[in-house]
Structures are given as structure tokens and as C-alpha cells.
Coordinates of C-alpha atoms in Angstrom, one line a residue:
M56 CA 0.0 0.0 0.0
E57 CA 2.8 2.4 0.9
Q58 CA 4.5 1.7 -2.5
C59 CA 1.1 2.3 -4.2
G60 CA 0.7 5.6 -2.4
E61 CA 4.2 6.7 -3.2
S62 CA 3.6 5.9 -6.9
L63 CA 0.5 8.0 -7.0
R64 CA 2.3 11.0 -5.4
K65 CA 5.1 10.7 -7.9
R66 CA 2.5 10.6 -10.7
D67 CA 0.9 13.8 -9.4
V68 CA 4.2 15.5 -9.2
V69 CA 5.0 14.5 -12.8
S70 CA 1.6 16.0 -13.9
V71 CA 2.3 19.3 -12.2
D72 CA 5.8 19.4 -13.7
R73 CA 4.4 18.8 -17.2
I74 CA 2.1 21.8 -16.9
S75 CA 4.8 24.0 -15.4
E76 CA 7.2 23.1 -18.2
L77 CA 4.8 24.3 -20.9
P78 CA 5.8 27.6 -22.6
E79 CA 4.5 30.6 -20.7
P80 CA 2.4 31.9 -23.6
L81 CA 0.6 28.6 -23.8
I82 CA 0.0 28.6 -20.0
L83 CA -1.4 32.1 -20.2
Q84 CA -3.6 31.1 -23.1
I85 CA -5.0 28.1 -21.1
L86 CA -5.6 30.2 -18.1
S87 CA -7.4 32.8 -20.2
L88 CA -10.1 30.3 -20.8
L89 CA -10.9 29.9 -17.1
P90 CA -13.0 32.2 -14.8
T91 CA -10.7 34.8 -13.2
K92 CA -11.6 33.5 -9.7
R93 CA -10.1 30.1 -10.6
V94 CA -7.1 31.7 -12.3
I95 CA -6.2 33.6 -9.2
A96 CA -6.6 30.3 -7.2
T97 CA -3.7 28.8 -9.1
S98 CA -1.3 31.1 -7.1
V99 CA -1.4 28.7 -4.2
L100 CA 0.0 25.8 -6.3
S101 CA 3.6 26.8 -5.8
K102 CA 6.0 29.7 -5.7
Q103 CA 6.4 29.4 -9.4
W104 CA 2.6 29.9 -9.9
R105 CA 2.3 32.7 -7.4
C106 CA 2.5 35.5 -9.9
V107 CA 1.4 33.7 -13.1
W108 CA -2.2 34.9 -12.9
K109 CA -1.0 38.5 -12.9
M110 CA 0.1 38.1 -16.6
V111 CA -3.2 36.6 -17.9
P112 CA -4.5 39.0 -20.5
I113 CA -8.2 38.3 -20.0
L114 CA -10.0 39.1 -16.7
Q115 CA -13.7 38.5 -16.0
F116 CA -15.5 39.4 -12.8
E117 CA -19.1 39.0 -11.7
S118 CA -20.5 40.1 -8.4
K119 CA -22.2 37.6 -6.1
G120 CA -23.0 38.2 -2.5
D121 CA -21.2 40.9 -0.6
I122 CA -20.9 43.7 -3.2
Q123 CA -18.4 45.8 -1.0
K124 CA -16.0 42.8 -0.7
F125 CA -16.4 42.2 -4.4
A126 CA -15.5 45.8 -5.2
E127 CA -12.4 45.7 -3.0
N128 CA -11.2 42.4 -4.4
V129 CA -11.6 43.6 -8.0
S130 CA -9.6 46.7 -7.2
K131 CA -6.8 44.7 -5.7
C132 CA -6.7 42.3 -8.6
L133 CA -6.5 45.1 -11.2
L134 CA -3.9 47.0 -9.3
S135 CA -1.8 43.8 -9.0
H136 CA -2.1 42.9 -12.6
K137 CA 1.2 43.2 -14.5
A138 CA 0.4 42.2 -18.1
P139 CA 1.7 44.8 -20.5
V140 CA -1.6 44.7 -22.4
L141 CA -5.0 43.8 -20.9
E142 CA -6.7 42.2 -23.9
T143 CA -10.2 41.9 -22.2
L144 CA -11.9 43.0 -19.1
H145 CA -15.5 42.0 -18.4
L146 CA -17.3 43.4 -15.4
K147 CA -20.8 42.4 -14.4
L148 CA -22.4 43.9 -11.3
N149 CA -25.7 42.4 -10.1
D150 CA -25.8 44.8 -7.2
R151 CA -24.9 48.4 -6.9
C152 CA -21.5 49.4 -5.4
E153 CA -20.1 52.8 -4.8
D154 CA -20.1 54.7 -8.1
V155 CA -16.4 55.7 -7.7
Y156 CA -15.3 52.1 -8.2
I157 CA -16.6 52.1 -11.8
G158 CA -14.4 55.0 -12.7
I159 CA -11.4 53.4 -10.9
W160 CA -11.8 50.1 -12.7
A161 CA -12.3 51.6 -16.1
G162 CA -9.4 54.0 -15.5
I163 CA -7.0 51.1 -14.6
A164 CA -8.1 49.2 -17.6
F165 CA -7.4 52.0 -20.0
T166 CA -3.9 52.6 -18.5
R167 CA -3.3 48.9 -19.1
H168 CA -4.1 49.5 -22.8
V169 CA -7.3 47.4 -22.6
R170 CA -8.4 46.2 -26.0
E171 CA -12.0 45.0 -25.1
L172 CA -14.0 46.4 -22.2
E173 CA -17.5 45.1 -21.2
L174 CA -19.3 46.9 -18.4
N175 CA -22.6 45.4 -17.4
L176 CA -24.5 47.2 -14.6
H177 CA -27.3 44.7 -14.2
F178 CA -29.3 46.4 -11.4
R179 CA -32.0 49.0 -11.2
C180 CA -31.6 51.2 -8.1
G181 CA -30.8 54.9 -7.8
N182 CA -29.6 57.0 -10.7
P183 CA -27.7 55.5 -13.7
I184 CA -23.9 55.5 -13.2
R185 CA -22.1 58.0 -15.5
F186 CA -19.4 56.5 -17.6
P187 CA -16.4 58.9 -17.3
S188 CA -16.2 60.7 -20.5
S189 CA -12.5 61.4 -19.9
L190 CA -11.8 57.7 -20.5
F191 CA -13.1 58.1 -24.1
C192 CA -9.7 59.7 -25.0
F193 CA -7.7 56.5 -24.8
D194 CA -7.0 55.2 -28.4
T195 CA -6.1 51.6 -27.6
I196 CA -9.6 50.2 -27.1
K197 CA -11.0 48.2 -30.0
T198 CA -14.2 46.8 -28.5
L199 CA -16.5 48.5 -26.0
K200 CA -19.7 46.9 -24.7
L201 CA -21.9 48.9 -22.2
K202 CA -25.0 47.4 -20.8
Y203 CA -28.0 48.6 -18.7
Y204 CA -27.5 51.2 -16.0
V205 CA -24.7 53.1 -17.7
L206 CA -25.3 56.8 -18.4
L207 CA -23.6 58.3 -21.5
D208 CA -23.1 62.0 -21.1
I209 CA -20.8 63.2 -23.9
P210 CA -21.1 67.0 -24.3
S211 CA -18.3 67.2 -27.0
L212 CA -16.3 65.1 -29.4
V213 CA -13.9 62.5 -27.8
S214 CA -11.2 60.4 -29.4
L215 CA -11.9 56.7 -30.1
K216 CA -9.8 56.2 -33.2
S217 CA -9.1 52.5 -32.6
L218 CA -12.7 51.5 -31.8
R219 CA -14.1 48.9 -34.2
T220 CA -17.0 47.3 -32.3
L221 CA -19.5 49.1 -30.1
H222 CA -22.4 47.5 -28.2
L223 CA -24.9 49.8 -26.4
H224 CA -27.5 47.6 -24.7
S225 CA -30.3 49.4 -22.8
V226 CA -27.9 52.2 -21.7
V227 CA -29.1 55.7 -20.8
Y228 CA -28.3 58.7 -23.0
K229 CA -28.3 62.2 -21.5
D230 CA -29.5 63.8 -24.7
S231 CA -29.3 63.7 -28.5
D232 CA -26.0 65.5 -28.6
S233 CA -24.4 62.7 -26.5
V234 CA -25.5 60.2 -29.1
R235 CA -24.3 62.2 -32.0
N236 CA -20.9 63.0 -30.4
L237 CA -20.3 59.4 -29.5
F238 CA -20.7 58.1 -33.1
S239 CA -18.9 61.1 -34.6
S240 CA -15.9 60.3 -32.4
C241 CA -15.4 56.8 -33.8
P242 CA -14.0 57.4 -37.3
N243 CA -13.1 53.6 -37.8
L244 CA -16.2 52.0 -36.3
E245 CA -17.2 48.9 -38.2
H246 CA -19.8 47.0 -36.0
L247 CA -22.6 48.7 -34.0
V248 CA -25.3 47.1 -31.9
V249 CA -28.0 49.4 -30.3
H250 CA -30.6 48.0 -28.0
R251 CA -33.0 50.7 -26.8
C252 CA -34.5 50.1 -23.3
F253 CA -38.1 50.8 -22.5
H254 CA -37.2 52.4 -19.2
Y255 CA -35.0 55.1 -20.7
N256 CA -36.1 56.1 -24.2
D257 CA -36.0 59.8 -24.0
V258 CA -33.9 60.7 -27.0
L259 CA -36.3 61.6 -29.7
K260 CA -34.0 61.9 -32.7
F261 CA -31.4 59.1 -32.6
V262 CA -28.8 59.9 -35.2
I263 CA -26.3 57.3 -36.3
E264 CA -23.7 58.8 -38.7
S265 CA -20.7 56.7 -39.5
P266 CA -18.8 56.6 -42.8
S267 CA -16.9 53.3 -41.9
L268 CA -19.7 51.2 -40.4
K269 CA -20.1 47.7 -41.9
T270 CA -22.8 46.1 -39.7
L271 CA -25.6 47.6 -37.8
S272 CA -28.2 46.0 -35.4
L273 CA -31.1 47.9 -34.0
Y274 CA -33.4 46.5 -31.3
G275 CA -36.3 48.0 -29.4
E276 CA -38.4 46.7 -26.5
T277 CA -41.4 49.0 -26.5
C278 CA -43.1 51.7 -28.5
G279 CA -41.0 54.8 -29.4
K280 CA -42.0 58.4 -29.4
E281 CA -44.7 59.4 -31.9
N282 CA -42.6 62.4 -33.0
G283 CA -39.3 60.7 -32.8
G284 CA -37.2 58.1 -34.7
Y285 CA -33.9 57.2 -36.3
V286 CA -31.8 59.1 -38.8
I287 CA -29.1 56.8 -40.2
N288 CA -26.3 57.7 -42.6
V289 CA -24.0 54.7 -43.2
P290 CA -22.6 54.7 -46.7
S291 CA -20.4 51.7 -46.2
L292 CA -23.0 49.5 -44.5
L293 CA -23.0 45.8 -45.7
Y294 CA -25.3 44.1 -43.1
L295 CA -28.4 45.4 -41.4
N296 CA -30.5 43.9 -38.7
I297 CA -33.6 45.7 -37.4
Q298 CA -36.0 44.1 -34.8
M299 CA -38.8 45.2 -32.6
L300 CA -39.1 48.8 -33.7
K301 CA -42.6 50.2 -33.5
G302 CA -44.4 53.5 -32.9
Y303 CA -41.8 55.8 -34.3
E304 CA -42.7 58.5 -36.7
Y305 CA -39.7 57.8 -38.9
C306 CA -36.7 55.6 -39.6
L307 CA -34.7 57.4 -42.2
F308 CA -31.8 55.7 -44.0
E309 CA -30.2 58.5 -45.9
N310 CA -27.4 56.5 -47.5
A311 CA -26.7 52.8 -47.7
P312 CA -25.7 52.0 -51.3
E313 CA -23.4 49.1 -50.4
L314 CA -25.9 47.0 -48.5
I315 CA -25.7 43.3 -49.1
E316 CA -28.0 41.7 -46.6
A317 CA -30.8 43.0 -44.4
N318 CA -33.0 41.3 -41.7
V319 CA -36.1 43.3 -40.7
R320 CA -38.5 41.8 -38.2
N321 CA -41.4 43.0 -36.1
V322 CA -41.2 46.6 -37.3
S323 CA -44.6 48.2 -37.1
R324 CA -46.4 51.6 -37.0
I325 CA -43.5 53.4 -38.7
T326 CA -45.4 56.2 -40.5
N327 CA -42.8 56.9 -43.3
E328 CA -42.0 54.6 -46.2
I329 CA -38.2 55.1 -46.3
I330 CA -37.3 52.1 -44.2
M331 CA -38.2 49.7 -47.0
G332 CA -37.0 51.9 -49.8
S333 CA -33.6 52.1 -48.2
L334 CA -33.1 48.4 -48.7
K335 CA -33.2 48.5 -52.5
S336 CA -29.5 47.7 -53.0
A337 CA -29.6 44.5 -50.9
K338 CA -28.8 41.1 -52.4
R339 CA -30.5 39.2 -49.6
L340 CA -33.5 40.2 -47.6
C341 CA -35.3 38.6 -44.6
L342 CA -38.7 40.2 -43.8
D343 CA -41.1 39.5 -41.0
L344 CA -43.6 42.2 -41.5
S345 CA -47.3 42.8 -41.9
P346 CA -48.4 45.0 -44.8
L347 CA -51.2 46.3 -42.5
Q348 CA -48.6 47.7 -40.0
I349 CA -45.9 49.4 -42.2
A350 CA -46.1 51.8 -45.1
Y351 CA -44.6 50.4 -48.3
P352 CA -43.2 52.8 -51.0
T353 CA -44.5 52.5 -54.6
G354 CA -42.1 52.3 -57.5
I355 CA -39.1 50.9 -55.6
I356 CA -37.3 48.2 -57.5
F357 CA -34.9 45.7 -55.8
Y358 CA -32.6 45.3 -58.9
Q359 CA -29.9 43.3 -57.0
L360 CA -32.1 41.1 -54.8
L361 CA -31.3 37.4 -55.4
Y362 CA -32.6 35.8 -52.1
L363 CA -35.8 36.7 -50.3
E364 CA -37.0 35.1 -47.1
M365 CA -40.4 36.1 -45.7
Y366 CA -42.4 35.0 -42.7
S367 CA -45.8 33.7 -43.6
H368 CA -47.6 34.1 -40.2
K369 CA -48.5 37.8 -40.2
V370 CA -51.9 38.9 -41.3
E371 CA -52.1 39.5 -45.1
W372 CA -48.4 38.7 -45.5
W373 CA -49.3 37.4 -49.0
N374 CA -50.1 40.9 -50.3
L375 CA -46.6 42.0 -49.2
L376 CA -45.3 39.0 -51.2
T377 CA -47.1 40.3 -54.3
V378 CA -45.3 43.6 -54.0
M379 CA -41.9 42.0 -53.4
L380 CA -42.3 39.6 -56.4
D381 CA -43.2 42.5 -58.7
S382 CA -40.3 44.6 -57.3
S383 CA -37.5 41.9 -57.5
P384 CA -36.8 41.1 -61.2
K385 CA -33.7 39.0 -60.6
L386 CA -34.9 37.0 -57.6
Q387 CA -33.5 33.4 -57.6
V388 CA -34.5 32.0 -54.2
L389 CA -37.7 32.4 -52.3
K390 CA -38.1 31.1 -48.8
L391 CA -41.3 31.3 -46.8
T392 CA -41.5 30.4 -43.1
D393 CA -44.6 30.1 -40.9
D394 CA -43.6 30.8 -37.3
S395 CA -47.1 30.7 -35.8
F396 CA -46.5 27.3 -34.3
H397 CA -44.7 29.1 -31.5
Q398 CA -47.2 32.0 -31.4
P399 CA -50.8 30.8 -30.9
K400 CA -52.2 34.3 -31.2
L401 CA -51.0 34.5 -34.8
V402 CA -52.9 31.3 -35.7
S403 CA -56.0 32.9 -34.2
D404 CA -55.5 36.1 -36.1
K405 CA -55.2 34.3 -39.4
K406 CA -58.3 32.0 -38.7
N407 CA -60.5 35.0 -37.7
M408 CA -59.7 37.2 -40.6
E409 CA -62.5 37.8 -43.1
P410 CA -62.0 35.5 -46.1
G411 CA -60.7 37.2 -49.2
K412 CA -58.8 36.6 -52.4
W413 CA -55.1 36.9 -52.8
N414 CA -54.2 39.9 -54.9
Q415 CA -52.1 38.1 -57.5
P416 CA -49.7 40.2 -59.6
K417 CA -51.5 41.8 -62.5
Y418 CA -48.8 40.4 -64.8
V419 CA -46.5 37.4 -64.1
P420 CA -43.4 38.9 -62.4
Q421 CA -40.2 38.9 -64.3
C422 CA -38.4 36.9 -61.6
L423 CA -40.9 34.0 -62.1
L424 CA -40.5 34.2 -65.9
C425 CA -36.7 34.3 -66.0
H426 CA -34.8 33.7 -62.7
L427 CA -36.5 31.9 -59.8
E428 CA -34.8 28.6 -59.3
R429 CA -35.6 27.5 -55.7
F430 CA -38.8 27.8 -53.7
V431 CA -38.9 26.6 -50.0
W432 CA -41.8 26.8 -47.6
I433 CA -41.2 25.8 -44.0
R434 CA -44.2 24.7 -41.9
P435 CA -46.9 25.7 -44.5
D436 CA -50.3 25.4 -42.6
W437 CA -52.6 26.4 -45.4
I438 CA -55.2 27.5 -42.9
R439 CA -56.4 30.1 -45.4
E440 CA -57.3 29.8 -49.1
E441 CA -55.0 32.7 -50.0
E442 CA -51.9 30.6 -48.8
K443 CA -52.9 27.7 -51.0
E444 CA -53.2 30.1 -54.0
V445 CA -49.7 31.4 -53.3
A446 CA -48.2 27.9 -53.6
V447 CA -50.2 27.0 -56.7
Y448 CA -49.4 30.3 -58.4
I449 CA -45.6 30.0 -57.9
L450 CA -45.5 26.4 -59.2
G451 CA -47.7 27.3 -62.1
N452 CA -45.7 30.4 -63.2
A453 CA -42.0 29.9 -62.3
R454 CA -40.6 28.8 -65.6
H455 CA -37.0 28.1 -64.4
L456 CA -37.8 26.6 -61.1
K457 CA -35.5 23.6 -60.4
K458 CA -36.8 22.6 -56.9
A459 CA -39.8 23.3 -54.7
T460 CA -39.5 22.1 -51.1
F461 CA -42.3 22.0 -48.6
I462 CA -41.1 21.2 -45.0
I463 CA -44.1 20.1 -43.0
E464 CA -44.5 19.8 -39.3
P465 CA -45.9 16.5 -38.0
I466 CA -49.6 16.2 -37.1
E467 CA -50.8 13.9 -34.4
S468 CA -52.7 10.9 -35.7
K469 CA -55.8 11.7 -33.6
R470 CA -56.3 15.1 -35.4
L471 CA -58.1 13.5 -38.3
F472 CA -59.5 16.7 -39.8
R473 CA -56.1 18.4 -40.0
L474 CA -54.6 15.2 -41.5
A475 CA -57.3 15.1 -44.1
K476 CA -56.8 18.8 -45.1
R477 CA -53.1 18.2 -45.2
R478 CA -53.4 15.2 -47.5
E479 CA -55.9 17.1 -49.7
M480 CA -53.5 20.0 -50.1
L481 CA -50.5 17.8 -50.9
N482 CA -52.5 16.0 -53.6
E483 CA -53.5 19.4 -55.1
L484 CA -49.9 20.5 -55.2
S485 CA -48.8 17.3 -56.8
A486 CA -51.4 17.7 -59.5
V487 CA -50.5 21.3 -60.4
V488 CA -49.2 21.7 -63.9
R489 CA -45.8 23.2 -63.3
A490 CA -44.4 25.9 -65.6
S491 CA -41.0 24.3 -65.3
N492 CA -40.7 20.7 -66.7
S493 CA -37.5 20.1 -64.7
C494 CA -39.0 21.2 -61.3
Q495 CA -38.5 18.7 -58.6
L496 CA -41.3 18.7 -56.0
V497 CA -40.2 17.6 -52.5
F498 CA -42.1 17.1 -49.3
E499 CA -40.1 16.7 -46.1
S500 CA -41.1 16.3 -42.5
E501 CA -39.5 18.4 -39.7

């Protein structure tokens, strides 16, 4: 037994030695993958490890329990840190500490030439904590992520020449000038995420002006101001994502000629028409909209659009499809997705609508005559006659269609009526005289 125990101890020593003998850059890379609390715990392994954690370039702290003790420990760790460059610092506070600590931590991070800073003040008590505007003058930071109870008060231009990525998640803006000054101070910004919070949404005119921006994501959580909205001037924008914007008077895209792909979902009650017209240079579009809730400009042609994805669960979505088919002469791929399976109210809305006839295009759209090659419909329910007409029309008029795929959700065997309706529809589609002799009709189950 003694020999066995001695053997195990030797094996343990060998294991420790193997890790210690690794090159220091590799050790630091391994430690960077661990929570900072565990990284600091390695200092008790041996004298050799006592100071290793101080060189780890990634630090992540999250408050749990005693907030005062947490604040003091974070301050000690940051002051003890010796890495020449602090690549990443993530701070998440679930409880409020003294405001002065925020400035101290951010200040230390900037003097350590921090590359990525994430400050998440995940609490709701007292006034928002002002992010020190003096820290915006450090040029080393490339990624800045501010979340929740952070107040941005930027009365004049600052210097963020190296900033490439900026996330503003439910932060508080002092005024419109602070918004404009922030974006104008980032001459090389490429990626921007803005999530507006329903608690603090006082900036009426939210101006985003950036000549270098490549990707933009806008999210909202509640209705905007009736006399407010967005003014966006982003001439280099390639990718756009807009979700949950409603109730604004306007969303003006003044310049986006390089746009490649746009995703627009749950945008409603925007009174002007420019939000759709600004997408005309896109090659790929994903739309989850109801034509009853958004104004659509007439005469807009999507000359470059090759791929269109639309969600088929909004009321009268089929009439928006008519407009898009007429307006997209080079469309090659059409994908429809019914998401009402996850939203029972949408099923109810579609069932309770007065029956009507789908407004088919007056003339067969050019995309169906010359370009459409793929048609996909995910979870078609065909609750309404208009939806059946859409499927039959596309099969009957798309002359170059190579493949039409219907991906169907399973129906329980006891739901006999729905099974019968499904079988009836599948038989109808199979019997449709297709405009393309080479079209392959495929039915798949999810």
C-alpha cells in the first residue's frame, strides 16, 4: 500500500511538472479560458505559480453576494495585474456598489491599454452611473460593450480612433448630442449594436452617422415616441438587422448604397416609407412584416435582390409578397417560413380574418418568368385559401424553377380533420401543372 501511495504521489508531481514546463504563452492562453476567480486560485500551487495569474491578458469578474467585498477584491486584482496589455476586461455587477469604483476600474483598464471592455451594470436602483467621458480619450480600445445602468453624457467630441466594435445595450443617453458626439468620435467604427430600453427612451431623434460602419443591429423593447425616430447615414454598410421597432414617426436611411443583406423583423407603426426603400440595394432580404402595419413605398425596384426570405404568419403577408415579387426582377431563391407554431395568437388572427382573395400580380413577375430557381416553404399550414393560392401560383408560373421544397410539421394521428386537409393540399400541389418541366417537388417532415 505504501508503494502504491508513493507511486500516486510521484505521478501527481509529474503531472504538475508537465504543466509547469509548458511555454509561458501557452500557459497564459490556457488560463485565459478559465474564470478569473479560478485563475487567481492557481497562485497557491507553488512559488512558481504565485504571480502567473498577474500576466493573464483576460479578466472576467461577476458580483455575487457581498458587493463591497467584491469591489475591493476587483480593485486589488486590477492594481496587482502586470500584463503589458490587458486584452479583455469583463465586469458584471448584479448589485450596486459605490459609483467611484466604476471610474477606478475603467481607468486602470485604460492605463493597461485594454483592447476590449465590457461593463454590465445589471441592477435598477438609484440613478444611472455615468461612464467617465475622460476615458473616451484612450485610443487603444477596439471593442466597447456597455449594458444597462450606464449613463452616457458626452457633451463634446472625444477620441476613439481604434474602436471597431460598439455595443450599447439598454444604456441611458443624456441627450441627442451625446448620441451624435459618440458616433462622430469613432472614425473607424465597423460594428454597432444598439438596443433601446423601455425604461429610458427619451432621445427623440437618434442619429447614427458613420462613414466606416459595416454592420448595424437595432433592437427595441417598446413603443417609441410618436414624433421621434432614427436618422441613419452609413454609406459603407453591408449588413443590417432591425428588430422590434414600433411606434416611431420615422426611420430614415439617408445613405446605404453598399448594403448586401438585411433582416427586418417586427417593425410596425413606422409612418414613413423610407425604411423599406432604403433596402433596395440588398442582395439578400429577410422580412417578418405585416403590410397592415408598415407603409410600403411604390415604385421601388430591388434590382440586385437574389434571395428573399419572408415569414408567412403575419396577417395579409401574401399581399406584401405580391409587391416583393413585382419589385424583384432578378430573384433566384424564395423562402417562406410560418412561425405561428410558436405563437398561438398568430394562428387565431389568421383564422379569424375575413375570407378574401389573394391579390395576385397583374402580370406574371419577371423573376418568375426568368430567374426563380428555388422555392422553399417551412411549416406551411394552409389555414387560409390565400396561402394555397400562393403555392399553386408560384408552381404554375416559375418557368425556371428547379426545386420546390415543402417542409411540413408533424400532425398527431388523432387530429383527423387536419390530417385530411393536409393530404388534400398535398394532392392538389402534386397535380399542379408546373411551368418548369424540370422542377422537382419535394415534401419533407421536420
